[in-house]
Short mmCIF file of C-alpha atoms in Angstrom, two decimals:
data_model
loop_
_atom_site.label_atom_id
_atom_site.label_comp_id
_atom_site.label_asym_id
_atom_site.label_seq_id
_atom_site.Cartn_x
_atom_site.Cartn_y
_atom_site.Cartn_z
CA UNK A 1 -19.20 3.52 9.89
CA UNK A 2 -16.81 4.34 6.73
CA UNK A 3 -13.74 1.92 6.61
CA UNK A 4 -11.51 1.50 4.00
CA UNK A 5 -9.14 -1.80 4.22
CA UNK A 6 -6.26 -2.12 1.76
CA UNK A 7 -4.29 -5.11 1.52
CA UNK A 8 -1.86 -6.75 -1.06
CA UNK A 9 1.53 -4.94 0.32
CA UNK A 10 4.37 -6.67 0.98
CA UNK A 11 8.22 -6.96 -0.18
CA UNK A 12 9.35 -7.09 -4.01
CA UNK A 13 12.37 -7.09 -6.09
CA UNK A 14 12.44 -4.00 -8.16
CA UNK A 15 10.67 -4.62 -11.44
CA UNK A 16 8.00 -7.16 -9.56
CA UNK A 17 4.33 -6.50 -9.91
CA UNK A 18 1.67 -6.28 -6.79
CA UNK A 19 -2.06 -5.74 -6.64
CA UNK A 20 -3.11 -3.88 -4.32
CA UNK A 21 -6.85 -4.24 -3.14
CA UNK A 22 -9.51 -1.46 -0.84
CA UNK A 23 -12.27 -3.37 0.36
CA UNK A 24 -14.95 -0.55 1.55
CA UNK A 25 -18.05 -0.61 3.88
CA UNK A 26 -20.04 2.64 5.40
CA UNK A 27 -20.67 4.08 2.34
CA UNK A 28 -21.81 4.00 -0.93
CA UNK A 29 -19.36 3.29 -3.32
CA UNK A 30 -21.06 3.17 -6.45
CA UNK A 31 -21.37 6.82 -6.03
CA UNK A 32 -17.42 7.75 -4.57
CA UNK A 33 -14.73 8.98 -6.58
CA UNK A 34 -11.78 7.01 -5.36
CA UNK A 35 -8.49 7.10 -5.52
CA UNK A 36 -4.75 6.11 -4.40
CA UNK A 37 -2.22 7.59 -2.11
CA UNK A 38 1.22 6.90 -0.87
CA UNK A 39 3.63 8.52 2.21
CA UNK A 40 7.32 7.15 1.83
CA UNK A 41 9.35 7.69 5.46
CA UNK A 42 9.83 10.88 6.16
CA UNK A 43 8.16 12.56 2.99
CA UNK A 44 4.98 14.17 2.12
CA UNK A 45 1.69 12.29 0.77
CA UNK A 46 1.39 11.65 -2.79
CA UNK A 47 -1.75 11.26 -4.73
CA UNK A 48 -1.33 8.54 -7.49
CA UNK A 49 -4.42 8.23 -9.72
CA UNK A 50 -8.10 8.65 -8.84
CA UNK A 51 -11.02 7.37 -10.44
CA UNK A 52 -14.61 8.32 -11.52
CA UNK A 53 -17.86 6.15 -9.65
CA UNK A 54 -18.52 4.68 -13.13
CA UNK A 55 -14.74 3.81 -13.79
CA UNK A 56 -14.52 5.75 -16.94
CA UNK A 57 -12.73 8.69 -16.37
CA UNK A 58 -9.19 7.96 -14.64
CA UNK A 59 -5.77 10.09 -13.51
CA UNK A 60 -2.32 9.26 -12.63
CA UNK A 61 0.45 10.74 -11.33
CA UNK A 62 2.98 11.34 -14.45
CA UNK A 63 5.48 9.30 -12.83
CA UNK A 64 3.51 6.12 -12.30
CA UNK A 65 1.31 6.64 -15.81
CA UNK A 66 2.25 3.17 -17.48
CA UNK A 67 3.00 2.06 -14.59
CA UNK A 68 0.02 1.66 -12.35
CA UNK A 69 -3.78 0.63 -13.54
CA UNK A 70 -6.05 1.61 -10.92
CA UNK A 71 -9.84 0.00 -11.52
CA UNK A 72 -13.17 -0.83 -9.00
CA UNK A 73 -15.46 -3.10 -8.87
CA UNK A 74 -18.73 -1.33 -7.81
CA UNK A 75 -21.00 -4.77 -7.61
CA UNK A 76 -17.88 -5.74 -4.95
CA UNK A 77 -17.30 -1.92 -3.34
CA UNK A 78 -13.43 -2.83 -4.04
CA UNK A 79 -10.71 -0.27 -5.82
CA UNK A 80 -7.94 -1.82 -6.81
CA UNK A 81 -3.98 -0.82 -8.02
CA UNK A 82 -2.24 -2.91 -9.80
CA UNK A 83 1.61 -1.89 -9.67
CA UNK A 84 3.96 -3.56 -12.24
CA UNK A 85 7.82 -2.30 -13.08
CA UNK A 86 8.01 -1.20 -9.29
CA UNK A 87 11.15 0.62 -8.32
CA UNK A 88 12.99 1.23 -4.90
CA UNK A 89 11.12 4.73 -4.93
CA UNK A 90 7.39 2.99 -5.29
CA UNK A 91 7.98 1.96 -1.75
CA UNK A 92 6.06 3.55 0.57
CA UNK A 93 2.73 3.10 2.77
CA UNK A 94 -0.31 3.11 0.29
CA UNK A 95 -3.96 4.31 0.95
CA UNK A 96 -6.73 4.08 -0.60
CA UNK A 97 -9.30 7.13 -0.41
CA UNK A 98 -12.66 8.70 -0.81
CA UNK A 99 -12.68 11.46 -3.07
CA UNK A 100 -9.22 12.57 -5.08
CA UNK A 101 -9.75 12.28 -8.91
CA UNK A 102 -6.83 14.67 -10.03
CA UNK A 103 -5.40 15.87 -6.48
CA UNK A 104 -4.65 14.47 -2.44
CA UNK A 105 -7.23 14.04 -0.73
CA UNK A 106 -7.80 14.91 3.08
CA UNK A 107 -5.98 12.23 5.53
CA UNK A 108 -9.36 11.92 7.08
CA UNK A 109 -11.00 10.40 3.69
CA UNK A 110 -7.82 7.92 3.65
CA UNK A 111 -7.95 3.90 4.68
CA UNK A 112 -4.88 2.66 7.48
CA UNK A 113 -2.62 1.44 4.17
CA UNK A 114 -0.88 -1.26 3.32
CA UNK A 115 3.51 -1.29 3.02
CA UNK A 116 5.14 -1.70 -0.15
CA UNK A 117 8.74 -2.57 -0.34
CA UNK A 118 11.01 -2.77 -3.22
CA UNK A 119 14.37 -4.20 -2.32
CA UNK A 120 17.07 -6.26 -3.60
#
């Protein structure tokens, strides 16, 4: 059985950092393209960056480029986003996913997500 846990959400103060971590089982993850998606309330998905099986070849999103460094751990099956300079529009629900190097994946390929909140 594929699952995909994220974890490493919570509540920041715009211009805090989080790392965001996708532990994976089911499948084998040396071999997946991953990547990283977000839904704010009441908008559309957004793909953020994907990344190659052998972590060398690696997308993002223009307005997170700088930003966000996504990176994996194949020995662990673990993806990872590390989010620094957030801003009240980084929040959202975020998912890891199979597949997605340059574009969304389908919500089927996507983990349950973990909230991000920047606030004052």
């Amino acid at each position: 059985q594929v699952q995909l846990v994220e974890s490493g959400g919570g509540m920041v103060q715009p211009g805090g950092s989080l790392r965001l971590s996708c532990t994976t089982s089911g499948f084998d993850f040396n071999y997946a393209v991953m990547s990283w998606v977000r839904q704010a309330p009441g908008k559309g998905p957004e793909w953020l960056s994907g990344i190659n099986p052998a972590g060398t070849t690696i997308y993002y999103k223009d307005s997170v480029k700088g930003r966000f460094t996504i990176s994996r751990v194949n020995a662990e099956n673990t993806l990872y986003l590390q989010m620094i300079d957030l801003k009240p529009e980084d929040t959202a629900r975020y998912y890891c996913s199979r597949g997605g190097l340059v574009s969304l994946p389908p919500s089927n390929l996507w983990g349950q997500g973990t909230q991000v909140t920047v606030s004052s």
